[in-house]
mmCIF file of C-alpha atoms in Angstrom:
data_model
loop_
_atom_site.group_PDB
_atom_site.id
_atom_site.type_symbol
_atom_site.label_atom_id
_atom_site.label_comp_id
_atom_site.label_asym_id
_atom_site.label_seq_id
_atom_site.Cartn_x
_atom_site.Cartn_y
_atom_site.Cartn_z
ATOM 1 C CA MET A 1 -32.586 19.636 -15.875
ATOM 2 C CA PHE A 2 -31.259 15.593 -14.874
ATOM 3 C CA LEU A 3 -32.844 12.682 -16.128
ATOM 4 C CA LEU A 4 -31.350 9.516 -14.105
ATOM 5 C CA PRO A 5 -33.798 6.447 -15.945
ATOM 6 C CA GLY A 6 -33.786 3.088 -14.102
ATOM 7 C CA LEU A 7 -33.587 5.175 -10.668
ATOM 8 C CA ALA A 8 -36.735 5.167 -9.027
ATOM 9 C CA SER A 9 -35.560 6.916 -5.721
ATOM 10 C CA GLY A 10 -32.579 8.182 -4.288
ATOM 11 C CA ASP A 11 -30.720 7.021 -1.660
ATOM 12 C CA ILE A 12 -27.153 8.024 0.279
ATOM 13 C CA ILE A 13 -25.163 4.823 0.155
ATOM 14 C CA TRP A 14 -22.002 5.724 1.774
ATOM 15 C CA ARG A 15 -20.400 9.275 3.969
ATOM 16 C CA GLY A 16 -16.437 9.757 3.806
ATOM 17 C CA ASP A 17 -17.063 13.240 5.378
ATOM 18 C CA PHE A 18 -14.772 12.966 8.537
ATOM 19 C CA GLU A 19 -17.514 13.886 10.503
ATOM 20 C CA THR A 20 -17.181 11.172 12.790
ATOM 21 C CA GLY A 21 -13.846 13.382 13.822
ATOM 22 C CA ASN A 22 -12.028 10.283 13.012
ATOM 23 C CA ARG A 23 -10.942 8.134 9.877
ATOM 24 C CA SER A 24 -13.491 5.435 10.835
ATOM 25 C CA GLN A 25 -15.502 5.495 8.034
ATOM 26 C CA TYR A 26 -13.186 4.182 6.484
ATOM 27 C CA THR A 27 -11.681 0.643 5.784
ATOM 28 C CA ARG A 28 -7.955 1.053 6.746
ATOM 29 C CA GLU A 29 -5.169 3.349 5.978
ATOM 30 C CA GLN A 30 -2.225 3.160 4.275
ATOM 31 C CA MET A 31 0.064 5.333 5.916
ATOM 32 C CA VAL A 32 3.511 5.513 7.248
ATOM 33 C CA SER A 33 2.346 6.961 10.484
ATOM 34 C CA SER A 34 -0.663 8.792 11.872
ATOM 35 C CA ASP A 35 0.666 12.408 11.422
ATOM 36 C CA ARG A 36 0.040 11.626 7.461
ATOM 37 C CA LEU A 37 -3.523 11.199 7.595
ATOM 38 C CA LEU A 38 -5.048 13.851 10.292
ATOM 39 C CA VAL A 39 -8.056 14.520 10.681
ATOM 40 C CA VAL A 40 -8.283 18.710 11.167
ATOM 41 C CA SER A 41 -10.967 21.159 11.987
ATOM 42 C CA ASN A 42 -9.169 24.151 10.166
ATOM 43 C CA PRO A 43 -9.268 24.323 7.168
ATOM 44 C CA VAL A 44 -12.214 22.711 6.097
ATOM 45 C CA ALA A 45 -14.731 22.919 3.183
ATOM 46 C CA GLU A 46 -18.090 21.752 5.062
ATOM 47 C CA GLY A 47 -19.335 20.687 8.231
ATOM 48 C CA LYS A 48 -16.734 20.095 11.583
ATOM 49 C CA TYR A 49 -13.614 18.363 9.659
ATOM 50 C CA ALA A 50 -11.344 17.479 7.120
ATOM 51 C CA LEU A 51 -8.745 14.822 6.148
ATOM 52 C CA LYS A 52 -5.079 16.939 5.884
ATOM 53 C CA VAL A 53 -2.796 13.955 3.563
ATOM 54 C CA THR A 54 0.855 15.048 4.046
ATOM 55 C CA VAL A 55 3.594 12.756 1.813
ATOM 56 C CA LYS A 56 7.143 12.933 2.267
ATOM 57 C CA GLN A 57 9.563 11.235 -0.423
ATOM 58 C CA GLY A 58 10.365 8.017 1.405
ATOM 59 C CA ASP A 59 6.399 7.715 2.684
ATOM 60 C CA ASP A 60 6.350 3.629 1.086
ATOM 61 C CA PRO A 61 3.332 2.067 3.677
ATOM 62 C CA ILE A 62 3.034 -0.807 1.555
ATOM 63 C CA ASN A 63 6.696 -1.647 0.073
ATOM 64 C CA SER A 64 5.373 -0.845 -3.086
ATOM 65 C CA SER A 65 6.327 1.797 -6.367
ATOM 66 C CA GLY A 66 5.688 5.407 -5.654
ATOM 67 C CA ASN A 67 5.216 6.790 -2.397
ATOM 68 C CA ARG A 68 1.771 7.771 -0.432
ATOM 69 C CA ASN A 69 -0.568 7.972 2.295
ATOM 70 C CA GLU A 70 -4.101 6.615 1.924
ATOM 71 C CA LEU A 71 -7.262 5.571 2.840
ATOM 72 C CA VAL A 72 -9.585 2.820 1.579
ATOM 73 C CA TYR A 73 -13.089 2.103 1.451
ATOM 74 C CA LEU A 74 -14.017 -1.290 0.185
ATOM 75 C CA GLY A 75 -17.407 -0.140 -1.546
ATOM 76 C CA LYS A 76 -17.145 -3.328 -3.829
ATOM 77 C CA GLU A 77 -18.457 -1.291 -6.816
ATOM 78 C CA LYS A 78 -19.795 -4.137 -9.010
ATOM 79 C CA GLU A 79 -20.502 -4.588 -12.414
ATOM 80 C CA GLY A 80 -23.721 -2.684 -13.805
ATOM 81 C CA SER A 81 -23.693 -0.591 -10.568
ATOM 82 C CA GLU A 82 -24.667 2.923 -11.054
ATOM 83 C CA TYR A 83 -23.578 5.836 -8.540
ATOM 84 C CA TYR A 84 -22.858 9.518 -8.100
ATOM 85 C CA TYR A 85 -19.846 10.466 -6.214
ATOM 86 C CA ARG A 86 -19.511 13.762 -4.690
ATOM 87 C CA TRP A 87 -15.896 15.279 -2.858
ATOM 88 C CA LYS A 88 -13.805 18.123 -2.373
ATOM 89 C CA VAL A 89 -10.066 18.534 -2.755
ATOM 90 C CA MET A 90 -7.623 21.580 -1.692
ATOM 91 C CA PHE A 91 -3.862 21.945 -2.680
ATOM 92 C CA ALA A 92 -1.778 23.622 -0.131
ATOM 93 C CA PRO A 93 -0.320 26.853 -1.580
ATOM 94 C CA ASP A 94 3.121 25.051 -2.265
ATOM 95 C CA PHE A 95 2.090 21.808 -3.590
ATOM 96 C CA PRO A 96 4.432 20.497 -6.049
ATOM 97 C CA SER A 97 4.683 21.425 -9.825
ATOM 98 C CA VAL A 98 6.264 18.156 -11.047
ATOM 99 C CA ASP A 99 6.541 16.657 -14.463
ATOM 100 C CA THR A 100 5.084 13.491 -13.124
ATOM 101 C CA TRP A 101 1.793 11.684 -11.549
ATOM 102 C CA GLN A 102 0.780 12.634 -8.147
ATOM 103 C CA LEU A 103 -2.737 11.014 -7.591
ATOM 104 C CA PHE A 104 -5.182 12.179 -5.204
ATOM 105 C CA THR A 105 -8.154 10.066 -5.799
ATOM 106 C CA GLN A 106 -8.357 6.584 -7.763
ATOM 107 C CA TRP A 107 -10.982 3.647 -8.209
ATOM 108 C CA HIS A 108 -8.892 0.535 -8.302
ATOM 109 C CA HIS A 109 -9.312 -2.716 -9.014
ATOM 110 C CA ASP A 110 -9.735 -5.395 -6.573
ATOM 111 C CA GLY A 111 -7.119 -7.832 -8.361
ATOM 112 C CA CYS A 112 -3.801 -8.619 -8.036
ATOM 113 C CA CYS A 113 -1.448 -5.512 -10.058
ATOM 114 C CA GLY A 114 -1.623 -3.000 -12.381
ATOM 115 C CA SER A 115 -3.014 0.438 -12.253
ATOM 116 C CA PRO A 116 -6.908 1.519 -11.674
ATOM 117 C CA PRO A 117 -9.516 1.808 -14.310
ATOM 118 C CA LEU A 118 -10.500 5.543 -13.038
ATOM 119 C CA GLU A 119 -8.512 7.932 -11.200
ATOM 120 C CA PHE A 120 -7.784 11.883 -11.030
ATOM 121 C CA TYR A 121 -4.286 13.265 -10.677
ATOM 122 C CA VAL A 122 -1.824 16.252 -10.654
ATOM 123 C CA ARG A 123 0.636 16.156 -13.598
ATOM 124 C CA GLY A 124 2.748 19.899 -13.556
ATOM 125 C CA GLU A 125 -0.003 22.398 -13.274
ATOM 126 C CA GLU A 126 -2.895 20.519 -14.631
ATOM 127 C CA MET A 127 -5.462 18.106 -12.598
ATOM 128 C CA ARG A 128 -6.032 15.382 -14.986
ATOM 129 C CA MET A 129 -8.800 12.052 -14.854
ATOM 130 C CA SER A 130 -8.100 9.340 -16.816
ATOM 131 C CA LEU A 131 -9.359 6.394 -18.008
ATOM 132 C CA ASN A 132 -6.648 3.473 -18.371
ATOM 133 C CA SER A 133 -9.210 0.974 -20.019
ATOM 134 C CA ASP A 134 -8.690 2.755 -23.492
ATOM 135 C CA ALA A 135 -5.444 5.276 -22.351
ATOM 136 C CA THR A 136 -7.653 8.057 -22.507
ATOM 137 C CA ILE A 137 -7.597 11.875 -20.263
ATOM 138 C CA PRO A 138 -11.152 12.315 -20.687
ATOM 139 C CA TRP A 139 -10.812 15.897 -18.867
ATOM 140 C CA ARG A 140 -8.215 18.224 -17.520
ATOM 141 C CA GLY A 141 -8.300 21.457 -15.924
ATOM 142 C CA LYS A 142 -6.102 24.025 -14.387
ATOM 143 C CA LEU A 143 -4.287 23.382 -11.050
ATOM 144 C CA VAL A 144 -5.344 26.381 -8.189
ATOM 145 C CA ARG A 145 -4.173 25.851 -5.315
ATOM 146 C CA GLY A 146 -5.506 27.342 -1.792
ATOM 147 C CA VAL A 147 -9.077 26.457 -2.890
ATOM 148 C CA TRP A 148 -11.930 24.020 -2.569
ATOM 149 C CA HIS A 149 -12.372 22.163 -5.959
ATOM 150 C CA GLU A 150 -15.204 19.876 -5.621
ATOM 151 C CA PHE A 151 -15.605 17.585 -7.635
ATOM 152 C CA ILE A 152 -19.314 15.302 -9.110
ATOM 153 C CA LEU A 153 -18.335 11.954 -10.577
ATOM 154 C CA HIS A 154 -20.977 10.099 -12.184
ATOM 155 C CA VAL A 155 -20.060 5.949 -12.896
ATOM 156 C CA LYS A 156 -21.771 3.339 -14.341
ATOM 157 C CA TRP A 157 -19.189 0.490 -13.652
ATOM 158 C CA SER A 158 -18.702 -1.738 -16.279
ATOM 159 C CA ALA A 159 -16.110 -3.623 -18.160
ATOM 160 C CA LYS A 160 -17.863 -2.947 -21.402
ATOM 161 C CA ALA A 161 -17.721 0.402 -22.869
ATOM 162 C CA SER A 162 -21.093 -0.362 -24.444
ATOM 163 C CA THR A 163 -22.482 -0.660 -21.150
ATOM 164 C CA GLY A 164 -19.930 1.605 -18.693
ATOM 165 C CA PHE A 165 -19.504 5.470 -18.513
ATOM 166 C CA VAL A 166 -18.456 8.791 -17.048
ATOM 167 C CA GLU A 167 -19.661 12.503 -16.490
ATOM 168 C CA LEU A 168 -18.227 14.859 -14.534
ATOM 169 C CA TRP A 169 -18.709 18.346 -12.879
ATOM 170 C CA HIS A 170 -16.425 20.536 -11.434
ATOM 171 C CA ASN A 171 -17.399 23.626 -9.201
ATOM 172 C CA LYS A 172 -20.824 22.976 -10.205
ATOM 173 C CA GLU A 173 -19.962 23.323 -14.041
ATOM 174 C CA LYS A 174 -20.486 20.473 -15.722
ATOM 175 C CA VAL A 175 -16.991 19.846 -17.900
ATOM 176 C CA LEU A 176 -17.812 16.012 -19.158
ATOM 177 C CA ALA A 177 -20.587 15.035 -20.849
ATOM 178 C CA LYS A 178 -21.680 11.358 -20.209
ATOM 179 C CA ARG A 179 -19.282 9.058 -22.163
ATOM 180 C CA ALA A 180 -19.194 5.751 -22.721
ATOM 181 C CA ALA A 181 -16.364 4.077 -21.192
ATOM 182 C CA ALA A 182 -14.980 0.684 -19.626
ATOM 183 C CA THR A 183 -14.803 1.379 -16.077
ATOM 184 C CA MET A 184 -13.750 -1.649 -14.675
ATOM 185 C CA TYR A 185 -11.603 -4.628 -15.714
ATOM 186 C CA ALA A 186 -13.336 -8.192 -16.287
ATOM 187 C CA GLY A 187 -14.140 -10.111 -13.714
ATOM 188 C CA GLN A 188 -13.212 -7.584 -11.339
ATOM 189 C CA ASN A 189 -14.979 -4.891 -8.881
ATOM 190 C CA ASN A 190 -13.389 -1.453 -7.705
ATOM 191 C CA TYR A 191 -13.295 0.443 -4.433
ATOM 192 C CA LEU A 192 -12.208 3.693 -3.128
ATOM 193 C CA LYS A 193 -8.527 4.890 -2.399
ATOM 194 C CA LEU A 194 -8.315 8.632 -0.999
ATOM 195 C CA GLY A 195 -5.162 10.755 0.116
ATOM 196 C CA LEU A 196 -1.872 11.191 -2.120
ATOM 197 C CA TYR A 197 -0.055 8.696 -4.108
ATOM 198 C CA ARG A 198 2.804 9.982 -6.441
ATOM 199 C CA SER A 199 6.011 8.787 -8.080
ATOM 200 C CA ASP A 200 9.027 8.592 -5.696
ATOM 201 C CA THR A 201 10.602 10.945 -7.810
ATOM 202 C CA VAL A 202 9.022 13.840 -6.088
ATOM 203 C CA LYS A 203 11.136 15.111 -3.426
ATOM 204 C CA PRO A 204 9.585 18.248 -1.977
ATOM 205 C CA VAL A 205 6.906 17.348 0.938
ATOM 206 C CA GLY A 206 3.099 17.163 -0.473
ATOM 207 C CA VAL A 207 0.185 18.310 0.934
ATOM 208 C CA LEU A 208 -3.566 18.505 0.467
ATOM 209 C CA TYR A 209 -7.033 18.253 2.109
ATOM 210 C CA HIS A 210 -10.067 16.271 1.632
ATOM 211 C CA ASP A 211 -13.654 16.594 2.594
ATOM 212 C CA GLY A 212 -17.252 16.136 2.052
ATOM 213 C CA PHE A 213 -17.029 12.576 0.431
ATOM 214 C CA ILE A 214 -20.922 10.845 -0.331
ATOM 215 C CA GLN A 215 -21.588 8.411 -2.196
ATOM 216 C CA ALA A 216 -25.118 8.393 -3.746
ATOM 217 C CA THR A 217 -27.538 7.032 -6.662
ATOM 218 C CA THR A 218 -29.187 10.470 -7.837
ATOM 219 C CA LEU A 219 -27.321 13.909 -8.541
ATOM 220 C CA ALA A 220 -30.000 15.193 -6.207
ATOM 221 C CA ASP A 221 -28.312 13.550 -3.394
ATOM 222 C CA VAL A 222 -25.013 14.408 -3.511
ATOM 223 C CA LEU A 223 -25.615 18.473 -3.978
ATOM 224 C CA PRO A 224 -25.007 20.421 -1.060
ATOM 225 C CA THR A 225 -28.012 21.824 0.770
ATOM 226 C CA THR A 226 -26.303 25.452 2.013
ATOM 227 C CA PRO A 227 -24.067 27.039 1.177
ATOM 228 C CA THR A 228 -20.093 25.683 1.400
ATOM 229 C CA PRO A 229 -18.112 28.224 3.440
ATOM 230 C CA ASP A 230 -14.986 29.165 1.972
ATOM 231 C CA ALA A 231 -11.942 27.988 4.116
ATOM 232 C CA GLY A 232 -9.544 30.412 3.093
ATOM 233 C CA THR A 233 -5.705 29.530 2.327
ATOM 234 C CA PRO A 234 -4.536 26.977 4.934
ATOM 235 C CA VAL A 235 -1.320 28.391 7.104
ATOM 236 C CA ASP A 236 2.133 26.933 6.696
ATOM 237 C CA ALA A 237 0.631 23.720 5.131
ATOM 238 C CA GLY A 238 3.600 22.669 3.301
ATOM 239 C CA THR A 239 5.540 21.546 6.891
ATOM 240 C CA PRO A 240 4.039 18.519 8.362
ATOM 241 C CA ASP A 241 3.535 18.483 12.009
ATOM 242 C CA SER A 242 6.138 16.638 14.293
ATOM 243 C CA GLY A 243 6.930 13.114 13.418
ATOM 244 C CA THR A 244 5.090 12.006 16.664
ATOM 245 C CA PRO A 245 1.902 9.434 15.794
ATOM 246 C CA VAL A 246 -1.274 11.157 16.463
ATOM 247 C CA ASP A 247 -4.249 9.331 17.753
ATOM 248 C CA ALA A 248 -6.745 8.830 14.541
ATOM 249 C CA GLY A 249 -9.701 9.577 16.895
ATOM 250 C CA THR A 250 -8.740 13.123 18.348
ATOM 251 C CA PRO A 251 -9.158 15.837 15.456
ATOM 252 C CA GLN A 252 -6.203 18.310 15.131
ATOM 253 C CA VAL A 253 -6.169 21.838 14.270
ATOM 254 C CA ASP A 254 -3.666 23.298 12.079
ATOM 255 C CA ALA A 255 -1.951 26.127 13.434
ATOM 256 C CA GLY A 256 -2.339 29.577 12.139
ATOM 257 C CA THR A 257 -5.194 31.980 11.193
ATOM 258 C CA VAL A 258 -7.141 31.090 8.136
ATOM 259 C CA ASP A 259 -8.425 33.751 5.675
ATOM 260 C CA ALA A 260 -12.072 33.684 5.715
ATOM 261 C CA GLY A 261 -12.400 36.422 3.185
ATOM 262 C CA THR A 262 -10.479 34.336 -0.008
ATOM 263 C CA PRO A 263 -13.070 33.650 -2.782
ATOM 264 C CA THR A 264 -13.320 30.307 -4.694
ATOM 265 C CA VAL A 265 -11.528 30.787 -7.878
ATOM 266 C CA ASP A 266 -12.601 29.336 -11.202
ATOM 267 C CA ALA A 267 -9.930 26.407 -11.468
ATOM 268 C CA GLY A 268 -10.094 27.829 -15.609
ATOM 269 C CA PRO A 269 -11.460 25.769 -18.515
ATOM 270 C CA PRO A 270 -11.390 22.499 -18.551
ATOM 271 C CA VAL A 271 -9.877 20.758 -21.713
ATOM 272 C CA THR A 272 -10.823 17.502 -23.309
ATOM 273 C CA ASP A 273 -8.453 15.251 -25.192
ATOM 274 C CA ALA A 274 -9.593 11.912 -26.141
ATOM 275 C CA GLY A 275 -6.313 10.504 -27.636
ATOM 276 C CA SER A 276 -3.379 10.575 -25.324
ATOM 277 C CA ARG A 277 0.433 10.598 -25.842
ATOM 278 C CA PRO A 278 1.955 7.827 -23.458
ATOM 279 C CA ASP A 279 4.008 9.863 -21.369
ATOM 280 C CA GLU A 280 1.042 11.558 -20.312
ATOM 281 C CA PHE A 281 -0.156 9.029 -17.998
ATOM 282 C CA PRO A 282 0.697 8.371 -14.247
ATOM 283 C CA GLY A 283 4.105 6.455 -14.935
ATOM 284 C CA GLY A 284 4.311 7.281 -17.954
ATOM 285 C CA VAL A 285 3.492 3.950 -19.374
ATOM 286 C CA ILE A 286 0.517 3.197 -21.795
ATOM 287 C CA PRO A 287 -2.543 0.997 -19.945
ATOM 288 C CA PRO A 288 -3.331 -1.402 -22.186
ATOM 289 C CA GLY A 289 -5.347 -3.894 -20.519
ATOM 290 C CA GLY A 290 -5.337 -1.729 -17.183
ATOM 291 C CA LEU A 291 -2.081 -0.776 -16.346
ATOM 292 C CA SER A 292 -0.595 2.268 -16.169
ATOM 293 C CA PRO A 293 0.779 4.131 -13.356
ATOM 294 C CA GLY A 294 3.040 1.920 -11.361
ATOM 295 C CA GLU A 295 0.726 0.895 -9.050
ATOM 296 C CA ASP A 296 1.660 -2.846 -8.027
ATOM 297 C CA ASP A 297 -0.193 -3.118 -4.225
ATOM 298 C CA GLU A 298 -0.706 -5.963 -2.703
ATOM 299 C CA GLU A 299 -4.851 -4.705 -2.170
ATOM 300 C CA ALA A 300 -7.958 -6.293 -1.150
ATOM 301 C CA VAL A 301 -7.299 -9.039 -2.124
ATOM 302 C CA GLY A 302 -3.784 -9.441 -2.014
ATOM 303 C CA CYS A 303 -1.226 -10.918 -5.127
ATOM 304 C CA ASN A 304 -1.246 -14.393 -6.257
ATOM 305 C CA SER A 305 0.245 -16.827 -8.877
ATOM 306 C CA SER A 306 -2.590 -15.743 -11.201
ATOM 307 C CA GLY A 307 -3.267 -12.245 -10.398
ATOM 308 C CA GLY A 308 -6.415 -10.527 -11.719
ATOM 309 C CA PRO A 309 -8.205 -11.378 -14.884
ATOM 310 C CA LEU A 310 -7.189 -8.732 -17.098
ATOM 311 C CA ALA A 311 -4.301 -6.953 -15.427
ATOM 312 C CA GLY A 312 -2.484 -9.810 -14.352
ATOM 313 C CA MET A 313 -1.773 -10.825 -18.014
ATOM 314 C CA ALA A 314 -1.571 -7.290 -19.134
ATOM 315 C CA LEU A 315 1.297 -7.175 -16.489
ATOM 316 C CA LEU A 316 3.498 -10.384 -17.809
ATOM 317 C CA GLY A 317 2.976 -8.339 -21.045
ATOM 318 C CA LEU A 318 4.696 -5.818 -20.196
ATOM 319 C CA MET A 319 7.193 -6.659 -17.429
ATOM 320 C CA GLY A 320 9.935 -6.517 -20.787
ATOM 321 C CA LEU A 321 8.876 -2.919 -21.478
ATOM 322 C CA VAL A 322 8.328 -0.949 -18.025
ATOM 323 C CA GLY A 323 10.442 -2.958 -15.776
ATOM 324 C CA ALA A 324 13.214 -0.732 -16.605
ATOM 325 C CA ARG A 325 11.101 2.390 -15.792
ATOM 326 C CA ARG A 326 9.091 1.706 -12.628
ATOM 327 C CA ARG A 327 10.592 0.094 -8.742
ATOM 328 C CA ARG A 328 8.671 -3.504 -8.912
ATOM 329 C CA ARG A 329 7.549 -5.097 -5.861
ATOM 330 C CA SER A 330 10.074 -7.626 -4.697
#
């Protein structure tokens, strides 16, 4: 039984499930061309549509560190707000196995520079959730390709560890009990980035799929009401379509036959790690004060002379330490 004190009734706040047949549910795209963020009808985890994300080495749509193609939703999670998020991710059979960071979901701060307070990424053969305010990796799970991974994240957004918390389910199994944590940076709001953002040292093409994103105020609102169909294994998922931009409003279909008989497999037992080595974080940098994976985007508010209240100070303090390990934005 799930008891959620303080929430009188449930409500779905936002859907980013691509059931519009395009990317219009999101605020904007960060992509080098439309073929990198394709709305497709095969494979899907639920409904009719999903998002196929492709990243090649050199994809840098915002002239920043790393390579990426991502969707942005400016939900503006504020201090003291509490939400449940549910979404599904499938990694292509040839998704790269590299000893560096590959982010697939992040809640970014709206200040100038630095790394997001909360992020999900792949390193080697593990999926990980990290909290950059205290440099911890509270959950790890085995990376299994070609199947849908369902995540349910419960968050109280706060810059104070005494107020904020996180709680996580993976494939309907609770893998992280409610844990106190600072989930924001002081004086800043958070927003969602969905897609693939990775180190620019990764050479192979990376392909993954997102589907079914829901933001709500209760667990019941994000739980599926019908069984989730098995989409099978995508065919030739590692080979992106031609470089000709595709209209975002027209869903695309991946070529090939999908094996509907492939069952969803267990992604393996989670591993909890409250203390982490510096090189286990995206970019290999410990993020004191909220600076970790080499993210120096100009995001919702853009960089300015002062930057974010916390991330800006951390950036100034760390430039001499990490400058050699990160390609800074000119």
